[in-house]
């Protein structure tokens, strides 16, 4: 398992440097705008995309066939992708936390905002990986775009239809239960990915 994770980080080492440049750029953009939500959204996408990029390289190199000829199970391959994604998302949370603590940003943006983006990143990862395992990286990119834009479209529709805004108490209750819901979504995603990958012919 450790070997698979190290292999993935070595594969995208050059891309990680490019990620760092983009994050620094968007960090400065957030400083000048006085709003960390922009940086949080970028980190949400970038960090969740790390395992997708490794899958793209694996697909091109026909890595899976080679890997399964070694004492590596399909379960190991699936879990390694989720772990590398969670590592990336955790690094994103750390960056957001440091950013909110030490940089002059708009009042009200705090560690709570970082946790929201952390949860959104996990949900994004949980939706995306089963689709990628099912249809492949290229076809899965369309699902990725839908995953990104669907919430925005739903919010716009809700505003147009003048739907009632949830009360503060409802939001508070949802915040308490959100960690459990996010963990369940992640576990269900892992199970689905494993079932898809187990039946997949390589």
XYZ file of N, CA and C in Angstrom:
606
model
N 0.826 -1.209 0.000
C 0.000 0.000 0.000
C 0.864 1.265 0.000
N 1.883 1.288 0.871
C 2.781 2.451 0.929
C 3.490 2.647 -0.403
N 3.874 1.517 -1.014
C 4.553 1.580 -2.300
C 3.673 2.197 -3.375
N 2.383 1.855 -3.374
C 1.455 2.414 -4.359
C 1.288 3.919 -4.174
N 1.204 4.341 -2.918
C 1.044 5.774 -2.626
C 2.298 6.548 -3.023
N 3.466 5.999 -2.693
C 4.725 6.646 -3.081
C 4.863 6.706 -4.596
N 4.440 5.624 -5.262
C 4.493 5.600 -6.732
C 3.658 6.724 -7.326
N 2.468 6.945 -6.759
C 1.589 7.998 -7.266
C 2.186 9.383 -7.055
N 2.761 9.611 -5.867
C 3.368 10.920 -5.606
C 4.578 11.164 -6.503
N 5.357 10.104 -6.756
C 6.499 10.241 -7.662
C 6.030 10.519 -9.094
N 4.904 9.914 -9.465
C 4.363 10.087 -10.823
C 3.956 11.531 -11.083
N 3.340 12.161 -10.077
C 2.819 13.517 -10.281
C 3.689 14.579 -9.599
N 4.956 14.238 -9.341
C 5.842 15.168 -8.630
C 5.947 16.511 -9.353
N 6.116 16.462 -10.674
C 6.228 17.707 -11.442
C 4.917 18.485 -11.428
N 3.803 17.754 -11.473
C 2.503 18.428 -11.425
C 2.267 19.094 -10.079
N 2.780 18.490 -8.998
C 2.614 19.078 -7.669
C 3.299 20.436 -7.584
N 4.428 20.579 -8.271
C 5.114 21.873 -8.315
C 4.251 22.909 -9.032
N 3.598 22.477 -10.106
C 2.700 23.370 -10.836
C 1.499 23.741 -9.971
N 0.978 22.766 -9.221
C -0.112 23.031 -8.286
C 0.296 24.119 -7.298
N 1.523 23.996 -6.768
C 2.011 24.955 -5.779
C 2.039 26.366 -6.356
N 2.463 26.495 -7.614
C 2.503 27.809 -8.271
C 1.094 28.386 -8.389
N 0.131 27.551 -8.811
C -1.249 28.009 -8.948
C -1.836 28.411 -7.596
N -1.543 27.623 -6.557
C -2.078 27.911 -5.222
C -1.536 29.237 -4.710
N -0.235 29.489 -4.927
C 0.360 30.764 -4.514
C -0.308 31.922 -5.249
N -0.532 31.730 -6.547
C -1.186 32.778 -7.347
C -2.586 33.077 -6.803
N -3.376 32.020 -6.559
C -4.733 32.225 -6.074
C -4.754 32.718 -4.631
N -3.699 32.406 -3.873
C -3.596 32.934 -2.506
C -3.449 34.450 -2.539
N -2.589 34.940 -3.427
C -2.425 36.392 -3.561
C -3.716 37.042 -4.061
N -4.416 36.338 -4.960
C -5.701 36.847 -5.451
C -6.691 36.986 -4.296
N -6.695 36.004 -3.392
C -7.595 36.041 -2.243
C -7.227 37.164 -1.287
N -5.915 37.425 -1.138
C -5.470 38.508 -0.252
C -5.974 39.848 -0.772
N -5.814 40.076 -2.070
C -6.207 41.355 -2.647
C -7.724 41.524 -2.669
N -8.449 40.416 -2.809
C -9.914 40.502 -2.821
C -10.491 40.487 -1.407
N -9.671 40.037 -0.441
C -10.128 39.978 0.948
C -11.122 38.873 1.215
N -11.066 37.824 0.417
C -12.038 36.729 0.554
C -11.340 35.392 0.309
N -11.326 34.513 1.319
C -10.641 33.229 1.187
C -11.487 32.164 0.493
N -12.759 32.448 0.259
C -13.623 31.434 -0.346
C -13.136 31.049 -1.743
N -12.538 32.007 -2.451
C -12.015 31.716 -3.789
C -10.889 30.693 -3.710
N -9.945 30.920 -2.793
C -8.842 29.972 -2.605
C -9.375 28.625 -2.141
N -10.371 28.635 -1.259
C -10.952 27.385 -0.765
C -11.555 26.565 -1.881
N -12.257 27.227 -2.811
C -12.843 26.521 -3.937
C -11.795 25.903 -4.843
N -10.709 26.646 -5.076
C -9.620 26.144 -5.920
C -8.957 24.936 -5.270
N -8.678 25.028 -3.964
C -8.062 23.905 -3.248
C -8.983 22.685 -3.247
N -10.287 22.933 -3.122
C -11.277 21.857 -3.132
C -11.157 21.041 -4.416
N -11.022 21.754 -5.542
C -10.932 21.074 -6.833
C -9.572 20.427 -7.032
N -8.510 21.197 -6.797
C -7.153 20.706 -7.064
C -6.804 19.471 -6.240
N -7.101 19.522 -4.946
C -6.716 18.417 -4.066
C -7.471 17.133 -4.407
N -8.753 17.280 -4.729
C -9.546 16.100 -5.095
C -9.135 15.549 -6.454
N -8.481 16.372 -7.277
C -8.071 15.940 -8.609
C -6.772 15.133 -8.608
N -6.034 15.128 -7.508
C -4.737 14.439 -7.465
C -4.870 12.958 -7.840
N -5.779 12.178 -7.209
C -5.887 10.763 -7.606
C -6.379 10.573 -9.031
N -7.160 11.522 -9.541
C -7.635 11.420 -10.926
C -6.458 11.545 -11.885
N -5.538 12.466 -11.583
C -4.348 12.623 -12.419
C -3.468 11.372 -12.387
N -3.350 10.749 -11.228
C -2.551 9.512 -11.143
C -3.223 8.393 -11.937
N -4.553 8.350 -11.919
C -5.281 7.342 -12.695
C -5.088 7.549 -14.190
N -4.969 8.801 -14.597
C -4.728 9.107 -16.010
C -3.391 8.535 -16.464
N -2.353 8.723 -15.642
C -1.036 8.163 -15.969
C -1.076 6.632 -15.950
N -1.771 6.068 -14.972
C -1.890 4.607 -14.894
C -2.554 4.041 -16.134
N -3.596 4.737 -16.579
C -4.355 4.286 -17.745
C -3.487 4.296 -19.004
N -2.696 5.354 -19.171
C -1.834 5.470 -20.351
C -0.724 4.420 -20.350
N -0.214 4.112 -19.152
C 0.908 3.174 -19.038
C 0.451 1.723 -18.890
N -0.880 1.490 -18.868
C -1.415 0.138 -18.629
C -0.862 -0.434 -17.314
N -0.799 0.429 -16.313
C -0.167 0.072 -15.048
C -0.913 -1.047 -14.319
N -2.242 -1.018 -14.370
C -3.037 -1.962 -13.571
C -2.719 -3.418 -13.900
N -2.559 -3.730 -15.189
C -2.238 -5.104 -15.581
C -0.910 -5.536 -14.962
N 0.054 -4.633 -14.984
C 1.369 -4.941 -14.408
C 1.277 -5.080 -12.889
N 0.547 -4.164 -12.264
C 0.443 -4.166 -10.799
C -0.201 -5.444 -10.284
N -1.238 -5.924 -10.994
C -1.958 -7.109 -10.532
C -1.189 -8.409 -10.779
N -0.072 -8.305 -11.504
C 0.798 -9.474 -11.658
C 1.721 -9.618 -10.447
N 1.740 -8.600 -9.597
C 2.526 -8.609 -8.361
C 1.593 -8.933 -7.190
N 2.151 -9.119 -5.996
C 1.279 -9.391 -4.830
C 0.532 -8.141 -4.365
N -0.269 -7.586 -5.275
C -1.083 -6.402 -4.998
C -2.521 -6.742 -5.378
N -3.440 -6.459 -4.496
C -4.845 -6.768 -4.779
C -5.552 -5.553 -5.374
N -6.701 -5.797 -5.956
C -7.514 -4.696 -6.477
C -7.953 -3.770 -5.353
N -8.184 -4.353 -4.193
C -8.557 -3.538 -3.024
C -7.438 -2.567 -2.672
N -6.185 -3.017 -2.745
C -5.047 -2.143 -2.455
C -5.006 -0.958 -3.412
N -5.255 -1.230 -4.698
C -5.214 -0.172 -5.712
C -6.316 0.853 -5.450
N -7.528 0.369 -5.143
C -8.644 1.273 -4.866
C -8.347 2.137 -3.639
N -7.962 1.495 -2.548
C -7.719 2.230 -1.303
C -6.591 3.244 -1.452
N -5.561 2.889 -2.230
C -4.431 3.808 -2.408
C -4.886 5.103 -3.067
N -5.840 5.018 -4.003
C -6.339 6.226 -4.677
C -7.121 7.109 -3.706
N -7.924 6.476 -2.862
C -8.668 7.258 -1.867
C -7.722 7.871 -0.838
N -6.716 7.112 -0.439
C -5.776 7.625 0.570
C -4.998 8.808 0.034
N -4.514 8.705 -1.210
C -3.753 9.825 -1.774
C -4.647 11.055 -1.937
N -5.931 10.809 -2.251
C -6.869 11.921 -2.321
C -7.085 12.574 -0.969
N -7.239 11.762 0.079
C -7.451 12.295 1.428
C -6.205 13.010 1.946
N -5.029 12.516 1.579
C -3.784 13.204 1.954
C -3.748 14.591 1.316
N -4.067 14.644 0.018
C -4.087 15.923 -0.684
C -5.101 16.888 -0.083
N -6.302 16.378 0.223
C -7.354 17.214 0.804
C -6.937 17.718 2.192
N -6.271 16.875 2.970
C -5.800 17.278 4.309
C -4.748 18.375 4.203
N -3.876 18.273 3.207
C -2.885 19.331 2.974
C -3.596 20.632 2.601
N -4.661 20.508 1.784
C -5.457 21.679 1.434
C -6.090 22.320 2.659
N -6.601 21.499 3.584
C -7.174 22.012 4.837
C -6.117 22.752 5.646
N -4.902 22.198 5.703
C -3.814 22.840 6.439
C -3.473 24.204 5.838
N -3.409 24.256 4.504
C -3.106 25.524 3.825
C -4.179 26.563 4.128
N -5.445 26.146 4.049
C -6.548 27.066 4.324
C -6.528 27.548 5.772
N -6.204 26.639 6.702
C -6.159 27.004 8.116
C -5.078 28.044 8.378
N -3.887 27.804 7.839
C -2.781 28.758 8.001
C -3.147 30.096 7.363
N -3.760 30.018 6.190
C -4.157 31.221 5.467
C -5.121 32.059 6.295
N -6.127 31.402 6.885
C -7.133 32.113 7.674
C -6.579 32.655 8.992
N -5.580 31.970 9.545
C -5.035 32.384 10.838
C -4.080 33.565 10.734
N -3.264 33.590 9.687
C -2.155 34.536 9.656
C -2.249 35.624 8.588
N -3.191 35.527 7.667
C -3.265 36.529 6.610
C -4.483 37.421 6.793
N -4.346 38.678 6.399
C -5.456 39.632 6.589
C -6.577 39.406 5.584
N -7.574 38.628 5.981
C -8.692 38.341 5.093
C -9.969 38.922 5.682
N -11.024 38.833 4.902
C -12.314 39.390 5.300
C -12.792 38.776 6.615
N -13.348 39.605 7.450
C -13.867 39.127 8.733
C -14.975 38.104 8.516
N -14.942 37.040 9.289
C -15.962 36.006 9.176
C -15.447 34.748 8.512
N -14.375 34.850 7.731
C -13.767 33.655 7.140
C -12.838 33.037 8.179
N -13.078 31.820 8.544
C -12.344 31.219 9.644
C -12.133 29.734 9.390
N -11.736 29.046 10.468
C -11.500 27.603 10.375
C -12.776 26.866 9.970
N -13.935 27.412 10.322
C -15.203 26.783 9.948
C -15.359 26.745 8.431
N -14.954 27.817 7.752
C -15.000 27.861 6.290
C -14.073 26.799 5.707
N -12.893 26.650 6.338
C -11.944 25.634 5.882
C -12.547 24.241 5.988
N -13.264 23.978 7.092
C -13.891 22.668 7.282
C -14.983 22.411 6.250
N -15.700 23.457 5.868
C -16.739 23.305 4.838
C -16.111 22.858 3.528
N -15.028 23.525 3.131
C -14.354 23.160 1.890
C -13.706 21.779 1.991
N -13.237 21.426 3.187
C -12.680 20.087 3.423
C -13.748 19.028 3.164
N -14.945 19.253 3.703
C -16.047 18.319 3.486
C -16.478 18.256 2.035
N -16.529 19.414 1.373
C -16.908 19.450 -0.036
C -15.894 18.704 -0.904
N -14.621 18.812 -0.539
C -13.569 18.104 -1.284
C -13.750 16.598 -1.188
N -14.087 16.119 0.003
C -14.292 14.681 0.202
C -15.507 14.200 -0.590
N -16.576 14.992 -0.590
C -17.773 14.626 -1.358
C -17.453 14.599 -2.852
N -16.722 15.604 -3.313
C -16.336 15.669 -4.719
C -15.513 14.439 -5.104
N -14.545 14.089 -4.249
C -13.711 12.908 -4.480
C -14.567 11.638 -4.488
N -15.516 11.551 -3.567
C -16.358 10.365 -3.430
C -17.272 10.164 -4.632
N -17.720 11.243 -5.231
C -18.575 11.143 -6.416
C -17.737 10.824 -7.650
N -16.570 11.428 -7.731
C -15.762 11.348 -8.948
C -15.089 9.992 -9.148
N -14.493 9.428 -8.102
C -13.699 8.205 -8.278
C -14.496 7.005 -8.794
N -15.690 6.709 -8.278
C -16.430 5.576 -8.851
C -16.729 5.756 -10.342
N -17.013 6.989 -10.737
C -17.299 7.264 -12.150
C -16.048 7.034 -12.994
N -14.896 7.475 -12.486
C -13.626 7.294 -13.199
C -13.301 5.807 -13.333
N -13.505 5.047 -12.261
C -13.228 3.606 -12.308
C -14.176 2.896 -13.276
N -15.393 3.413 -13.406
C -16.385 2.785 -14.280
C -16.138 3.109 -15.753
N -15.908 4.373 -16.057
C -15.866 4.810 -17.460
C -14.471 5.192 -17.953
N -13.490 5.259 -17.044
C -12.165 5.692 -17.453
C -12.004 7.186 -17.275
N -10.768 7.653 -17.365
C -10.467 9.056 -17.067
C -11.083 9.998 -18.093
N -10.931 9.689 -19.368
C -11.399 10.606 -20.406
C -12.910 10.800 -20.352
N -13.663 9.693 -20.309
C -15.123 9.793 -20.238
C -15.567 10.360 -18.895
N -14.773 10.096 -17.868
C -15.122 10.569 -16.533
C -14.970 12.069 -16.356
N -14.246 12.721 -17.271
C -14.060 14.173 -17.159
C -15.390 14.915 -17.312
N -16.283 14.382 -18.117
C -17.602 14.995 -18.270
C -18.372 14.945 -16.951
N -18.266 13.810 -16.266
C -18.915 13.679 -14.953
C -18.308 14.668 -13.969
N -16.995 14.883 -14.089
C -16.326 15.832 -13.208
C -16.882 17.238 -13.407
N -17.082 17.630 -14.658
C -17.617 18.953 -14.947
C -19.044 19.087 -14.416
N -19.845 18.021 -14.566
C -21.205 18.050 -14.044
C -21.212 18.165 -12.526
N -20.278 17.448 -11.879
C -20.175 17.492 -10.421
C -19.836 18.888 -9.938
N -19.013 19.588 -10.726
C -18.600 20.941 -10.347
C -19.716 21.962 -10.559
N -20.432 21.829 -11.694
C -21.394 22.868 -12.058
C -22.811 22.607 -11.561
N -23.141 21.348 -11.272
C -24.510 21.032 -10.831
C -24.916 21.786 -9.558
N -24.053 21.824 -8.511
C -24.446 22.591 -7.314
C -24.710 24.065 -7.621
N -23.889 24.655 -8.496
C -24.076 26.062 -8.864
C -25.414 26.261 -9.563
N -25.742 25.344 -10.475
C -27.015 25.429 -11.203
C -28.194 25.290 -10.238
N -28.085 24.359 -9.288
C -29.167 24.152 -8.315
C -29.367 25.380 -7.437
N -28.256 26.015 -7.038
C -28.349 27.229 -6.212
C -29.022 28.358 -6.994
N -28.651 28.485 -8.276
C -29.248 29.526 -9.115
C -30.744 29.284 -9.295
N -31.116 28.013 -9.500
C -32.541 27.684 -9.649
C -33.309 27.975 -8.368
N -32.696 27.654 -7.239
C -33.346 27.886 -5.944
C -33.597 29.378 -5.728
N -32.620 30.202 -6.132
C -32.782 31.650 -5.968
C -33.859 32.197 -6.901
N -33.944 31.628 -8.111
C -34.947 32.076 -9.066
C -36.359 31.694 -8.625
N -36.468 30.508 -8.007
C -37.775 30.005 -7.567
C -38.178 30.550 -6.202
N -37.276 31.364 -5.593
C -37.538 31.955 -4.271
C -37.871 30.903 -3.216
N -37.127 29.813 -3.235
C -37.340 28.759 -2.241
C -36.928 29.270 -0.864
N -37.579 28.774 0.190
C -37.255 29.257 1.536
C -35.832 28.895 1.945
N -35.173 29.849 2.592
C -33.805 29.634 3.069
C -33.858 28.861 4.378
N -32.996 27.829 4.550
C -32.998 27.069 5.808
C -32.729 27.980 7.008
N -33.402 27.688 8.101
C -33.214 28.492 9.308
C -31.838 28.236 9.919
N -31.440 29.135 10.815
C -30.142 28.999 11.479
C -30.080 27.708 12.288
N -31.200 27.326 12.876
C -31.245 26.098 13.669
C -31.053 24.870 12.785
N -31.684 24.884 11.600
C -31.539 23.772 10.650
C -30.091 23.642 10.190
N -29.469 24.772 9.889
C -28.066 24.775 9.459
C -27.165 24.251 10.577
N -27.475 24.637 11.810
C -26.680 24.189 12.958
C -26.776 22.674 13.127
N -27.987 22.134 13.008
C -28.198 20.680 13.123
C -27.468 19.953 12.006
N -27.572 20.501 10.782
C -26.888 19.898 9.629
C -25.381 19.889 9.835
N -24.864 20.953 10.449
C -23.420 21.045 10.701
C -22.964 19.956 11.669
N -23.804 19.646 12.672
C -23.462 18.599 13.641
C -23.405 17.216 12.981
N -24.343 16.970 12.075
C -24.440 15.643 11.451
C -23.588 15.501 10.191
N -23.074 16.604 9.667
C -22.336 16.564 8.405
C -21.110 15.649 8.431
N -20.317 15.596 9.532
C -19.169 14.671 9.522
C -19.588 13.216 9.322
N -20.673 12.809 9.982
C -21.160 11.432 9.853
C -21.623 11.173 8.422
N -22.346 12.142 7.858
C -22.854 11.994 6.489
C -21.698 11.892 5.500
N -20.687 12.745 5.679
C -19.535 12.754 4.768
C -18.775 11.433 4.845
N -18.591 10.911 6.059
C -17.901 9.627 6.231
C -18.687 8.505 5.559
N -20.012 8.523 5.705
C -20.857 7.504 5.069
C -20.761 7.588 3.543
N -20.775 8.815 3.019
C -20.642 9.001 1.563
C -19.314 8.435 1.083
N -18.235 8.703 1.845
C -16.907 8.209 1.478
C -16.857 6.686 1.505
N -17.435 6.064 2.532
C -17.423 4.608 2.650
C -18.235 3.949 1.535
N -19.397 4.518 1.250
C -20.235 3.987 0.161
C -19.490 4.111 -1.163
N -18.807 5.244 -1.359
C -18.031 5.452 -2.585
C -16.939 4.395 -2.724
N -16.250 4.090 -1.634
C -15.194 3.063 -1.658
C -15.754 1.696 -2.036
N -16.905 1.356 -1.449
C -17.534 0.060 -1.728
C -17.936 -0.031 -3.201
N -18.531 1.041 -3.712
C -18.950 1.058 -5.121
C -17.745 0.937 -6.042
N -16.686 1.698 -5.737
C -15.472 1.656 -6.570
C -14.859 0.262 -6.573
N -14.837 -0.371 -5.402
C -14.260 -1.711 -5.306
C -15.075 -2.722 -6.114
N -16.396 -2.623 -6.046
C -17.259 -3.542 -6.815
C -17.065 -3.329 -8.318
N -16.979 -2.074 -8.730
C -16.765 -1.763 -10.155
C -15.429 -2.321 -10.621
N -14.399 -2.072 -9.836
C -13.044 -2.448 -10.231
C -12.844 -3.959 -10.190
N -13.556 -4.626 -9.274
C -13.466 -6.078 -9.167
C -14.023 -6.752 -10.417
N -15.094 -6.189 -10.968
C -15.730 -6.767 -12.152
C -15.084 -6.299 -13.459
N -14.216 -5.322 -13.372
C -13.644 -4.719 -14.574
C -12.586 -5.621 -15.189
N -12.639 -5.791 -16.501
C -11.610 -6.570 -17.215
C -10.473 -5.629 -17.612
N -9.253 -6.014 -17.254
C -8.091 -5.161 -17.528
C -7.285 -5.694 -18.699
